[in-house]
Coordinates of N, CA and C in Angstrom, one line a residue:
M913 N 1.8 46.9 -60.6 CA 0.5 47.8 -60.1 C 0.8 49.1 -59.7
T914 N 0.2 50.1 -60.4 CA 0.7 51.2 -59.8 C -0.1 51.7 -58.8
R915 N 0.8 52.9 -58.0 CA -0.4 53.3 -56.9 C -1.8 53.9 -57.3
S916 N -2.0 54.9 -58.2 CA -3.3 54.7 -58.6 C -3.8 53.6 -58.6
E917 N -3.9 52.9 -59.4 CA -4.3 51.7 -59.7 C -4.9 51.0 -58.6
F918 N -3.7 50.8 -57.3 CA -3.8 50.5 -56.4 C -4.7 51.1 -55.4
V919 N -4.7 52.7 -55.3 CA -5.8 53.3 -54.4 C -7.1 53.1 -55.6
E920 N -7.5 53.0 -56.4 CA -8.4 53.1 -57.1 C -9.2 51.5 -56.4
L921 N -8.3 50.6 -56.3 CA -9.5 49.2 -56.5 C -9.6 49.0 -54.7
F922 N -7.9 49.9 -53.6 CA -8.3 49.4 -52.2 C -8.6 50.8 -51.8
G923 N -9.1 51.8 -52.4 CA -9.1 52.9 -51.3 C -10.5 53.0 -51.2
G924 N -11.5 52.2 -51.3 CA -12.9 52.1 -50.7 C -13.1 50.6 -48.8
V925 N -11.9 50.3 -49.4 CA -12.0 48.9 -47.9 C -12.0 49.6 -47.1
F926 N -11.3 50.8 -46.5 CA -11.8 51.8 -45.1 C -12.3 52.5 -45.3
E927 N -13.9 52.5 -44.9 CA -14.9 53.4 -45.4 C -14.8 54.8 -45.9
H928 N -14.6 55.3 -47.1 CA -14.3 56.6 -47.2 C -12.9 57.1 -46.6
S929 N -11.9 56.1 -46.6 CA -10.6 56.3 -45.9 C -9.8 56.2 -47.1
P930 N -9.1 56.9 -48.2 CA -8.3 56.4 -49.0 C -7.0 56.4 -48.6
F931 N -6.8 57.2 -47.9 CA -5.2 57.4 -47.3 C -4.6 56.3 -46.7
I932 N -5.7 55.0 -46.2 CA -4.9 53.7 -45.7 C -4.6 53.1 -46.6
A933 N -5.0 53.0 -47.8 CA -4.6 52.5 -49.2 C -3.3 53.2 -49.7
E934 N -3.1 54.2 -49.5 CA -2.2 55.1 -50.3 C -1.0 55.4 -49.7
R935 N -1.1 55.3 -48.0 CA 0.0 55.7 -46.9 C 0.8 53.9 -47.0
A936 N 0.0 52.6 -47.4 CA 0.1 51.3 -47.3 C 1.0 51.2 -48.3
Y937 N 0.5 51.8 -49.9 CA 1.4 52.0 -50.9 C 3.2 52.6 -51.1
D938 N 2.4 53.5 -50.1 CA 3.6 54.8 -50.3 C 5.2 53.6 -49.3
H939 N 4.7 53.1 -48.1 CA 5.6 52.6 -46.9 C 6.2 50.9 -47.4
G940 N 5.6 50.9 -48.7 CA 5.8 49.5 -49.3 C 5.8 48.5 -48.8
R941 N 4.1 48.6 -47.9 CA 3.7 47.6 -47.7 C 2.9 46.5 -48.5
I942 N 3.1 46.8 -49.6 CA 2.2 46.1 -50.9 C 3.6 45.6 -51.0
V943 N 3.4 44.0 -51.4 CA 4.4 43.4 -52.9 C 3.2 42.9 -54.0
P944 N 3.3 42.5 -54.3 CA 2.7 41.6 -56.1 C 3.4 40.4 -55.6
P945 N 2.7 39.3 -55.6 CA 0.9 39.1 -56.5 C 0.1 39.1 -55.4
L946 N -0.7 40.4 -55.2 CA -1.9 40.1 -54.7 C -2.6 39.5 -53.9
K947 N -2.6 39.2 -53.0 CA -3.6 38.1 -52.2 C -3.8 38.6 -51.6
A948 N -5.2 38.2 -50.9 CA -5.6 38.7 -49.9 C -5.6 38.8 -48.0
G949 N -4.6 37.7 -48.0 CA -4.3 37.9 -46.5 C -3.3 38.8 -47.0
P950 N -2.3 39.0 -47.1 CA -1.4 40.2 -47.2 C -1.5 41.4 -47.1
V951 N -2.8 41.6 -48.7 CA -3.5 42.5 -48.7 C -4.0 42.9 -47.7
H952 N -4.8 42.6 -47.1 CA -5.4 42.7 -45.4 C -4.4 43.0 -44.5
E953 N -3.3 42.6 -43.9 CA -2.1 42.8 -42.9 C -1.7 43.8 -43.2
A954 N -1.4 44.3 -44.7 CA -0.8 45.4 -45.1 C -1.6 46.8 -44.7
L955 N -2.7 46.5 -44.9 CA -3.8 47.8 -44.6 C -4.1 47.7 -43.2
C956 N -4.4 47.0 -42.9 CA -4.5 47.0 -41.5 C -3.5 47.4 -40.5
A957 N -2.1 46.6 -41.0 CA -0.5 47.5 -40.4 C -0.5 49.2 -40.4
E958 N -1.0 49.3 -41.6 CA -1.5 50.8 -42.2 C -2.4 51.4 -40.9
F959 N -3.4 51.3 -40.9 CA -4.6 51.3 -40.3 C -4.0 51.5 -38.7
R960 N -3.7 50.7 -37.8 CA -3.2 50.4 -36.5 C -2.2 51.6 -36.3
S961 N -1.3 52.2 -37.7 CA -0.5 53.3 -37.3 C -0.8 54.4 -37.4
T962 N -1.9 54.9 -37.6 CA -2.7 56.4 -37.6 C -2.4 56.2 -36.6
T963 N -2.9 57.9 -36.3 CA -3.1 58.4 -34.8 C -4.9 58.1 -34.4
H964 N -4.9 58.6 -33.4 CA -5.9 57.9 -32.7 C -7.2 59.1 -33.5
D965 N -6.8 60.0 -33.2 CA -7.9 60.9 -34.1 C -8.2 60.5 -35.6
E966 N -7.2 60.2 -36.3 CA -7.4 59.8 -37.9 C -8.1 58.1 -37.8
R967 N -8.0 57.0 -36.5 CA -8.6 56.0 -36.9 C -10.1 56.3 -36.1
L968 N -10.0 57.9 -35.5 CA -11.8 58.0 -35.0 C -12.4 58.6 -36.1
G969 N -11.6 59.4 -37.4 CA -12.2 59.5 -38.8 C -12.9 58.1 -39.7
V970 N -12.0 57.7 -39.5 CA -12.2 56.1 -40.0 C -13.6 55.8 -39.5
L971 N -13.1 55.8 -38.2 CA -14.9 55.2 -37.5 C -16.1 55.9 -37.8
L972 N -16.1 57.3 -38.1 CA -17.1 58.2 -38.0 C -17.5 57.5 -39.2
A973 N -16.5 57.7 -40.1 CA -16.8 57.6 -41.7 C -17.9 56.8 -42.4
H974 N -18.0 55.4 -41.0 CA -19.4 54.7 -41.4 C -20.4 55.1 -41.3
P975 N -21.0 54.6 -41.7 CA -23.0 54.6 -41.7 C -23.7 53.8 -40.3
D976 N -24.4 55.0 -40.4 CA -25.7 53.5 -38.8 C -26.2 53.1 -39.6
L977 N -25.9 52.1 -38.7 CA -26.6 50.8 -39.1 C -27.9 50.9 -39.7
A978 N -28.9 50.6 -40.6 CA -30.5 50.7 -40.9 C -30.4 51.7 -40.6
G979 N -29.5 53.4 -40.4 CA -30.0 54.3 -40.4 C -30.4 55.5 -41.2
K980 N -30.7 56.6 -41.5 CA -31.0 58.0 -42.2 C -30.5 57.4 -43.6
L981 N -29.1 57.7 -43.5 CA -28.2 57.2 -45.4 C -29.3 56.0 -46.1
A982 N -29.4 55.2 -45.2 CA -29.9 53.3 -46.1 C -31.1 53.7 -46.7
I983 N -31.7 54.2 -45.6 CA -33.3 54.8 -46.3 C -33.1 55.6 -47.3
A984 N -32.2 56.6 -47.3 CA -32.2 57.6 -48.5 C -31.0 57.4 -49.2
G985 N -31.0 56.3 -49.6 CA -30.4 55.4 -50.7 C -29.2 56.1 -50.8
E986 N -28.1 56.7 -49.9 CA -26.9 57.4 -49.9 C -25.7 56.5 -48.9
L987 N -25.6 54.8 -48.8 CA -25.1 54.5 -49.1 C -23.6 54.1 -49.7
T988 N -22.5 54.3 -49.6 CA -21.7 53.1 -50.3 C -22.3 51.9 -51.0
A989 N -21.8 51.9 -52.2 CA -22.0 50.1 -53.2 C -22.0 48.8 -52.0
Q990 N -20.6 49.1 -51.5 CA -20.6 47.9 -50.5 C -21.2 48.1 -49.3
S991 N -21.3 49.4 -48.9 CA -22.5 49.1 -47.3 C -23.3 48.8 -47.8
K992 N -24.2 49.2 -49.0 CA -25.7 48.7 -49.2 C -25.7 47.8 -48.9
S993 N -24.9 46.8 -49.7 CA -24.9 45.4 -50.3 C -24.4 45.0 -48.8
E994 N -23.7 44.9 -48.0 CA -23.1 44.0 -46.4 C -24.5 44.4 -46.0
Q995 N -25.2 45.6 -45.6 CA -26.6 46.0 -45.2 C -27.5 45.1 -45.2
A996 N -27.9 45.0 -46.6 CA -28.5 44.1 -47.1 C -28.7 42.5 -47.2
G997 N -27.8 42.4 -47.4 CA -27.3 40.3 -46.8 C -27.6 40.4 -45.3
A998 N -27.6 41.4 -44.8 CA -27.8 40.8 -43.3 C -29.2 41.2 -42.8
G999 N -30.2 41.8 -44.1 CA -31.3 42.1 -43.9 C -31.9 43.3 -43.1
L1000 N -30.6 44.0 -43.1 CA -31.4 45.7 -42.3 C -31.9 46.4 -43.6
D1001 N -32.4 45.9 -44.2 CA -32.9 46.8 -45.4 C -34.4 46.5 -44.9
R1002 N -34.8 45.1 -44.8 CA -36.2 44.9 -44.3 C -36.5 44.8 -43.0
L1003 N -36.7 45.9 -42.3 CA -37.0 46.3 -41.4 C -38.2 46.5 -40.9
S1004 N -38.7 45.5 -40.2 CA -40.1 46.0 -39.2 C -39.9 47.4 -39.1
E1005 N -41.4 48.6 -38.5 CA -41.4 49.2 -38.1 C -40.9 49.2 -36.7
E1006 N -41.2 48.0 -35.9 CA -40.5 48.1 -34.4 C -38.8 47.7 -34.8
E1007 N -38.3 46.7 -35.2 CA -37.0 46.7 -35.6 C -36.3 47.8 -35.9
Y1008 N -37.1 49.0 -37.4 CA -36.5 50.1 -37.4 C -36.2 51.5 -36.3
A1009 N -37.6 51.3 -35.8 CA -37.8 52.0 -34.4 C -36.5 52.0 -33.2
R1010 N -36.2 50.1 -32.8 CA -34.8 50.0 -32.2 C -33.5 50.6 -32.2
F1011 N -33.5 49.9 -33.7 CA -32.2 50.6 -34.4 C -32.0 51.9 -34.2
T1012 N -32.6 52.9 -34.5 CA -32.6 54.3 -34.5 C -32.4 54.1 -33.2
D1013 N -33.2 54.0 -32.1 CA -33.1 54.2 -30.6 C -31.5 53.9 -30.0
L1014 N -31.0 52.6 -30.6 CA -29.5 52.3 -30.0 C -28.5 53.4 -31.1
N1015 N -28.7 53.4 -32.2 CA -28.1 54.3 -33.3 C -27.9 55.8 -32.2
T1016 N -28.5 56.0 -32.0 CA -28.8 57.8 -31.5 C -28.0 57.3 -29.9
Q1017 N -28.1 56.4 -29.4 CA -27.7 56.6 -27.6 C -26.5 56.4 -27.5
Y1018 N -26.0 55.2 -29.0 CA -24.4 54.5 -29.6 C -23.9 55.8 -29.3
V1019 N -23.9 56.5 -30.8 CA -23.7 58.0 -30.9 C -23.1 59.3 -29.8
R1020 N -24.1 59.3 -28.7 CA -24.3 60.1 -27.6 C -23.3 59.2 -26.8
D1021 N -23.1 58.4 -26.2 CA -21.5 57.9 -25.8 C -21.1 57.9 -25.9
F1022 N -20.7 57.6 -27.0 CA -19.0 57.0 -27.9 C -18.9 58.4 -29.1
G1023 N -19.5 58.8 -29.4 CA -19.0 59.7 -30.2 C -19.2 59.2 -31.9
F1024 N -18.8 58.0 -32.6 CA -18.8 57.5 -33.4 C -20.1 56.7 -33.9
P1025 N -20.3 56.1 -35.0 CA -21.4 55.2 -35.1 C -21.2 53.8 -34.7
F1026 N -22.3 52.7 -34.2 CA -21.5 51.6 -34.2 C -21.3 51.0 -35.3
I1027 N -20.5 50.0 -35.0 CA -19.5 49.3 -36.5 C -19.5 48.0 -36.3
I1028 N -20.1 47.0 -37.2 CA -19.8 45.6 -36.7 C -20.3 44.5 -38.1
A1029 N -18.9 44.2 -38.3 CA -19.2 43.3 -39.4 C -20.3 42.4 -39.9
V1030 N -21.1 43.0 -40.9 CA -22.6 42.1 -40.8 C -21.9 41.3 -41.4
K1031 N -21.0 40.9 -42.3 CA -21.2 39.6 -43.5 C -21.4 38.4 -42.5
G1032 N -22.6 37.3 -42.6 CA -22.7 35.9 -42.3 C -23.6 36.6 -40.8
L1033 N -24.1 37.6 -40.4 CA -24.8 37.9 -39.2 C -26.7 38.5 -39.9
S1034 N -27.3 37.8 -39.3 CA -28.6 38.7 -39.4 C -28.8 39.5 -38.6
K1035 N -30.3 39.6 -38.9 CA -30.8 40.8 -38.3 C -30.8 41.0 -36.6
E1036 N -31.0 40.0 -36.3 CA -31.3 39.4 -34.8 C -29.9 39.5 -33.9
D1037 N -28.9 38.6 -34.7 CA -27.6 38.9 -34.0 C -27.0 40.6 -34.0
I1038 N -27.5 40.7 -34.9 CA -26.3 42.6 -35.4 C -26.9 43.2 -33.9
L1039 N -28.2 42.8 -33.6 CA -29.3 43.8 -32.8 C -28.9 43.1 -31.0
G1040 N -28.1 41.9 -31.1 CA -27.7 41.0 -29.8 C -26.7 41.5 -29.6
N1041 N -25.8 42.3 -30.3 CA -24.3 42.5 -30.4 C -24.5 44.2 -30.0
F1042 N -25.6 44.8 -30.1 CA -25.1 46.4 -30.5 C -25.9 46.4 -28.7
E1043 N -27.2 45.7 -28.4 CA -27.5 46.0 -27.7 C -26.3 45.1 -25.9
A1044 N -25.7 44.3 -26.4 CA -24.3 43.5 -25.9 C -23.4 44.9 -25.4
R1045 N -23.1 45.5 -26.4 CA -21.5 46.0 -27.0 C -21.7 47.6 -26.3
I1046 N -23.3 48.1 -26.2 CA -23.6 49.9 -25.9 C -23.6 49.6 -23.9
I1047 N -23.3 48.8 -23.4 CA -23.1 49.1 -22.7 C -21.3 49.2 -21.9
N1048 N -20.5 48.5 -22.4 CA -19.1 49.1 -22.8 C -19.0 50.1 -22.5
D1049 N -17.2 50.3 -21.8 CA -16.8 51.8 -21.5 C -16.5 52.2 -22.7
Q1050 N -16.0 53.3 -22.8 CA -15.3 53.9 -24.1 C -14.4 53.7 -25.0
A1051 N -13.1 53.2 -24.3 CA -11.7 52.6 -24.7 C -12.0 51.7 -25.0
T1052 N -13.1 50.5 -24.2 CA -13.0 49.2 -25.3 C -14.0 49.4 -26.3
E1053 N -14.7 50.2 -26.2 CA -15.5 49.8 -27.8 C -15.4 50.7 -28.4
F1054 N -13.9 51.8 -28.3 CA -13.5 52.2 -29.7 C -12.4 51.1 -30.5
E1055 N -11.9 50.1 -29.2 CA -10.9 49.2 -30.0 C -11.9 48.2 -30.7
T1056 N -13.2 47.5 -29.9 CA -14.1 47.1 -30.6 C -14.4 47.8 -32.4
A1057 N -14.8 48.6 -32.4 CA -14.9 49.3 -33.3 C -13.9 48.6 -34.3
C1058 N -12.8 49.2 -34.0 CA -11.8 49.4 -35.1 C -11.4 48.0 -35.8
T1059 N -11.6 46.3 -34.6 CA -11.6 45.5 -34.9 C -12.6 45.1 -35.9
E1060 N -13.6 45.7 -35.8 CA -15.1 45.4 -36.6 C -14.5 45.7 -37.8
V1061 N -14.0 47.5 -38.2 CA -13.3 47.9 -39.3 C -12.8 47.4 -40.5
E1062 N -11.5 46.3 -39.2 CA -10.0 45.6 -40.1 C -11.0 44.1 -40.1
K1063 N -12.7 44.3 -39.8 CA -13.1 42.7 -40.4 C -13.6 42.9 -41.8
I1064 N -14.4 44.0 -41.6 CA -14.9 44.5 -42.8 C -13.8 44.8 -44.3
A1065 N -13.1 45.7 -43.4 CA -11.5 45.1 -44.4 C -11.4 44.1 -45.3
G1066 N -11.6 43.4 -44.7 CA -11.2 41.8 -44.5 C -12.2 41.5 -45.7
F1067 N -13.2 41.4 -45.1 CA -14.2 40.7 -46.3 C -14.1 41.4 -47.8
R1068 N -14.1 42.9 -47.7 CA -14.0 43.6 -48.8 C -13.1 43.4 -49.7
I1069 N -11.9 43.3 -49.1 CA -10.3 42.7 -49.8 C -10.6 41.4 -50.6
S1070 N -11.3 40.4 -49.9 CA -11.3 39.0 -50.6 C -12.2 39.4 -51.6
S1071 N -13.7 39.7 -51.4 CA -14.8 40.4 -52.7 C -13.9 40.6 -53.6
I1072 N -13.3 41.6 -53.4 CA -12.0 42.3 -54.7 C -11.0 41.3 -55.3
L1073 N -10.6 41.5 -54.9 CA -9.5 40.1 -55.1 C -10.1 38.7 -56.2
A1074 N -11.5 38.5 -55.9 CA -11.8 37.2 -55.5 C -12.5 37.7 -57.5
D1075 N -12.9 38.8 -57.5 CA -13.2 39.5 -58.5 C -12.4 39.9 -60.0
A1076 N -11.3 39.9 -59.3 CA -9.9 40.9 -60.1 C -9.7 39.5 -60.7

């Protein structure tokens, strides 16, 4: 598989951050045949090797959960599918208001959006995690968000390779 083919397939695994796939390929981390586990490990190793500011950029590329982009229909196809699978596209007015309040507080406190791998979670699970994590300190929450980004990447890689 060529570099451009690899980046085309896996460049969106880390939200709007194709440089992760590009670097993993360039650094020889990608070894055929492509299997979900090794590709995930390679991309996560590359993500972990980035600078703090680059990881922050990846976090900032993520949309708010049930936020303005979702309402405006401007999520990536993957994010839209993931949020819909958790029921975040079917919130009551009260639930939407709670998510909006938490999103606002979270971004104010941490400087990046709340990130959680929503696959397999209900909106109630997500809200509970949101409320529990919003009291974390900056360093803990940054690491937690990075871990969640890696989980999301794993789900996306598995989906891509299942369809290939």
